GROMACS .gro file of C-alpha atoms in nm:
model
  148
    1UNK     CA    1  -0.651   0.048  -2.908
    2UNK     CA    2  -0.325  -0.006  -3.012
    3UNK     CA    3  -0.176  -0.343  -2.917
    4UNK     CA    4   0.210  -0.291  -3.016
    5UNK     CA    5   0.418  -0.312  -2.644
    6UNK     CA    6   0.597  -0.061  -2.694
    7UNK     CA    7   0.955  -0.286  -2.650
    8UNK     CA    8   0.894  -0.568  -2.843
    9UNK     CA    9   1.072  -0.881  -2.755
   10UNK     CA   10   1.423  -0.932  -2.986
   11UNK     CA   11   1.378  -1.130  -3.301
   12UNK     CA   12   1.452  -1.494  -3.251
   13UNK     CA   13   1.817  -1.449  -3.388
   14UNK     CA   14   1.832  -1.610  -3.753
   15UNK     CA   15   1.965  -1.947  -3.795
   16UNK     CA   16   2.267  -1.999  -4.015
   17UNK     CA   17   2.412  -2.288  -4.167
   18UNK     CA   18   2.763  -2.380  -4.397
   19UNK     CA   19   2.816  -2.576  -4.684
   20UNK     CA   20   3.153  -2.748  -4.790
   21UNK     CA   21   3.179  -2.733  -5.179
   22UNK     CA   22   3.473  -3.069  -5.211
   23UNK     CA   23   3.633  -3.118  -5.531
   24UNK     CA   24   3.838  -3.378  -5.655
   25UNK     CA   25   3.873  -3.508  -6.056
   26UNK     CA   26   3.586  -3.305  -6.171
   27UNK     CA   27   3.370  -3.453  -5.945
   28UNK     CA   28   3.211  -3.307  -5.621
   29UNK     CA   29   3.103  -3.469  -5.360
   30UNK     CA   30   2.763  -3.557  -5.265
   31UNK     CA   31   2.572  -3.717  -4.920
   32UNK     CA   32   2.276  -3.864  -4.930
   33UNK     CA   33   2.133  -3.747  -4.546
   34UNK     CA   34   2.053  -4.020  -4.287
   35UNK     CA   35   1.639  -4.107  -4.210
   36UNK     CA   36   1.752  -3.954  -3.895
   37UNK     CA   37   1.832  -3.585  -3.961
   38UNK     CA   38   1.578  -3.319  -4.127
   39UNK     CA   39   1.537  -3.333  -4.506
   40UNK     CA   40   1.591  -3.745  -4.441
   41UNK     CA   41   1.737  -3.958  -4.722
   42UNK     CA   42   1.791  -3.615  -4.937
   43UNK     CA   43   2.086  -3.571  -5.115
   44UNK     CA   44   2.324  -3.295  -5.091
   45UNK     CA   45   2.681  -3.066  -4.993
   46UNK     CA   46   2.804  -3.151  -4.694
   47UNK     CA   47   2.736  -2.930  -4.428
   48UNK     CA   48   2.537  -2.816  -4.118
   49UNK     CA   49   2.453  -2.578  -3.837
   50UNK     CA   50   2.717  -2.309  -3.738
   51UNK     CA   51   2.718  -2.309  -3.338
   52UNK     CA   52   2.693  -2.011  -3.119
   53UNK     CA   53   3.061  -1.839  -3.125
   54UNK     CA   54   3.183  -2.011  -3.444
   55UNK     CA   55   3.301  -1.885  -3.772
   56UNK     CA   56   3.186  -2.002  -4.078
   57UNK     CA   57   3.533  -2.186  -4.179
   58UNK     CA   58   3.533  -2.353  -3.815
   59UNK     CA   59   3.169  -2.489  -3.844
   60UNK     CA   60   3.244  -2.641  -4.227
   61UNK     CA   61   3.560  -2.858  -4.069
   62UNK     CA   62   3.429  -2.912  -3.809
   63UNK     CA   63   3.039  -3.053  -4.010
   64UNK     CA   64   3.321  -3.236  -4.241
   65UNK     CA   65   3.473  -3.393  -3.967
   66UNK     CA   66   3.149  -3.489  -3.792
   67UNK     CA   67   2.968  -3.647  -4.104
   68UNK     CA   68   3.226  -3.757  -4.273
   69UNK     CA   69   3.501  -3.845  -4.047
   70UNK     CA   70   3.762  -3.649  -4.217
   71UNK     CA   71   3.996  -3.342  -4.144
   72UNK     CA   72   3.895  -3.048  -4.408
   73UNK     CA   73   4.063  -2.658  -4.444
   74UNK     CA   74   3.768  -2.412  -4.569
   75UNK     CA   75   3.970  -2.263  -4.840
   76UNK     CA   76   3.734  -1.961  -4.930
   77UNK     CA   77   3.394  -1.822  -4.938
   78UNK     CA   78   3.209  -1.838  -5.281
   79UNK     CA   79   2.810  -1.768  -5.214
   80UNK     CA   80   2.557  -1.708  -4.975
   81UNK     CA   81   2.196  -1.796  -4.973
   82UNK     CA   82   1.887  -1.784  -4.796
   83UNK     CA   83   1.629  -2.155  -4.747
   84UNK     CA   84   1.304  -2.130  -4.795
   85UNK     CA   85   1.299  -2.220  -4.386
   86UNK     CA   86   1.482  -1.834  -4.362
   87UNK     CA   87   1.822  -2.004  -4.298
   88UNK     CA   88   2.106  -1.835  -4.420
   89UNK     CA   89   2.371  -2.004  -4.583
   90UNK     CA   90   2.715  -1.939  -4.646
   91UNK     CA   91   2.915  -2.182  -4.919
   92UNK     CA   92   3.274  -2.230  -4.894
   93UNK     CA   93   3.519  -2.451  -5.127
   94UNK     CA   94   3.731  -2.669  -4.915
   95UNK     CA   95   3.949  -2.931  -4.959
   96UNK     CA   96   4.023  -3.270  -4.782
   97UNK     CA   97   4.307  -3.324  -4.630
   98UNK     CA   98   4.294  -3.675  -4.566
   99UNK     CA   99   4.299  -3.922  -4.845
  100UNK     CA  100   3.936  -3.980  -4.985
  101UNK     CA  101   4.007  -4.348  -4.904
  102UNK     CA  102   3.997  -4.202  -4.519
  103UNK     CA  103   3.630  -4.113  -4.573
  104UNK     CA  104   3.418  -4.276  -4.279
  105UNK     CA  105   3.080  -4.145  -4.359
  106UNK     CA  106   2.887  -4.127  -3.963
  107UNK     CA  107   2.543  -4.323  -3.999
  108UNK     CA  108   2.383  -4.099  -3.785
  109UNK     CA  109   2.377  -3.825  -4.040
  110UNK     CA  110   2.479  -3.927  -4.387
  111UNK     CA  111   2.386  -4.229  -4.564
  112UNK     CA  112   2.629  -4.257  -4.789
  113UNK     CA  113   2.872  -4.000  -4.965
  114UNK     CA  114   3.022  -4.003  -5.333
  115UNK     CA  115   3.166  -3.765  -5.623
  116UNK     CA  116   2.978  -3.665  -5.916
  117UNK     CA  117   3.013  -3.452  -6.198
  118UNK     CA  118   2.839  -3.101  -6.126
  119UNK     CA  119   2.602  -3.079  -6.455
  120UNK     CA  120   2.466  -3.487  -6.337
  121UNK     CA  121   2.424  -3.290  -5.966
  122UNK     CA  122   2.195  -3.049  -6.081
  123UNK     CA  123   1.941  -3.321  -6.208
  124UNK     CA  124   1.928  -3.556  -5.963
  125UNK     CA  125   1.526  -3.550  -5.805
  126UNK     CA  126   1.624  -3.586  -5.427
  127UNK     CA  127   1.854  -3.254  -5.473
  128UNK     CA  128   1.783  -3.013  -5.191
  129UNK     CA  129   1.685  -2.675  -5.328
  130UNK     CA  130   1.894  -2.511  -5.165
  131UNK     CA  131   2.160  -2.725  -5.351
  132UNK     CA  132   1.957  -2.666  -5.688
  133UNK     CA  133   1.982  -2.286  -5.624
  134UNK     CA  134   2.332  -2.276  -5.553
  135UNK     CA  135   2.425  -2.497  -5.869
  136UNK     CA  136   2.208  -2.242  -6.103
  137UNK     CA  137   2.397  -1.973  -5.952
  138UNK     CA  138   2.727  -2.130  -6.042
  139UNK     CA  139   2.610  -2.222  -6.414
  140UNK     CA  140   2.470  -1.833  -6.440
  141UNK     CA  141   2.848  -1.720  -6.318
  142UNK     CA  142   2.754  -1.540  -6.032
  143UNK     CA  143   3.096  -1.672  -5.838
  144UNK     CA  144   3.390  -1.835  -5.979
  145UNK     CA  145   3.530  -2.198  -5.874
  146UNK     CA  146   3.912  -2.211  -5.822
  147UNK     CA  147   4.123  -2.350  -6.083
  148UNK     CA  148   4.194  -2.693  -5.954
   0.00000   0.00000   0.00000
């Protein structure tokens, strides 16, 4: 007996996330997540969930703005991924446009924020893999960085 129906129900639609790649002196910067989000007290890009009817570019200033209390432009695109949780991620460079000083990390999702060289990044043991990943695709020169 065959148990197929014969219309299966949709796939749940897959869930996609950005991921602001901030620059400034060499250094990028880094959050360490709150003990009140997913992945808690894990460090990382800044980023998040892209909402129902949002571009990419719109979800990364408006993640930016949320965690980190600051107004960001999504300059461009530079890789895409997929988490081992099937998430599919899209990393953009941006840049701030308020003065780092302005920086008002939100407790509720980041613990702290702060800028760090890219080859110390890579190392660090609380790295999300998704993070790791996306660094060793960058060292391998699968995308470019903008001349800054």
């Amino acid at each position: 007996m065959n148990t197929t129906p014969r219309n299966p129900p949709p796939s749940a639609p897959r869930r996609r996330g950005v991921v602001g790649v901030l620059i400034h002196e060499s250094r990028w910067l880094v959050i360490r997540r709150s003990r009140h989000v997913a992945a808690p007290r894990k460090l990382c890009f800044p980023g998040g969930g892209i909402e129902h009817g949002e571009s990419e570019a719109e979800a990364l200033v408006r993640e930016l703005q949320e965690e980190l209390g600051v107004r960001a432009e999504a300059q461009r695109q530079l890789w895409r991924s997929q988490t081992a949780r099937g998430v599919d991620l899209a990393w953009w460079h941006a840049r701030l446009l308020d003065p780092i000083s302005a920086m008002a990390p939100n407790p509720a999702e980041v613990e702290e924020a702060f800028w760090m060289p890219p080859t110390e990044i890579r190392h660090l043991p609380e790295l999300l893999d998704s993070n790791i990943e996306f660094l060793d695709a960058w060292t391998a020169g699968e995308f470019q960085l903008p001349d800054l």
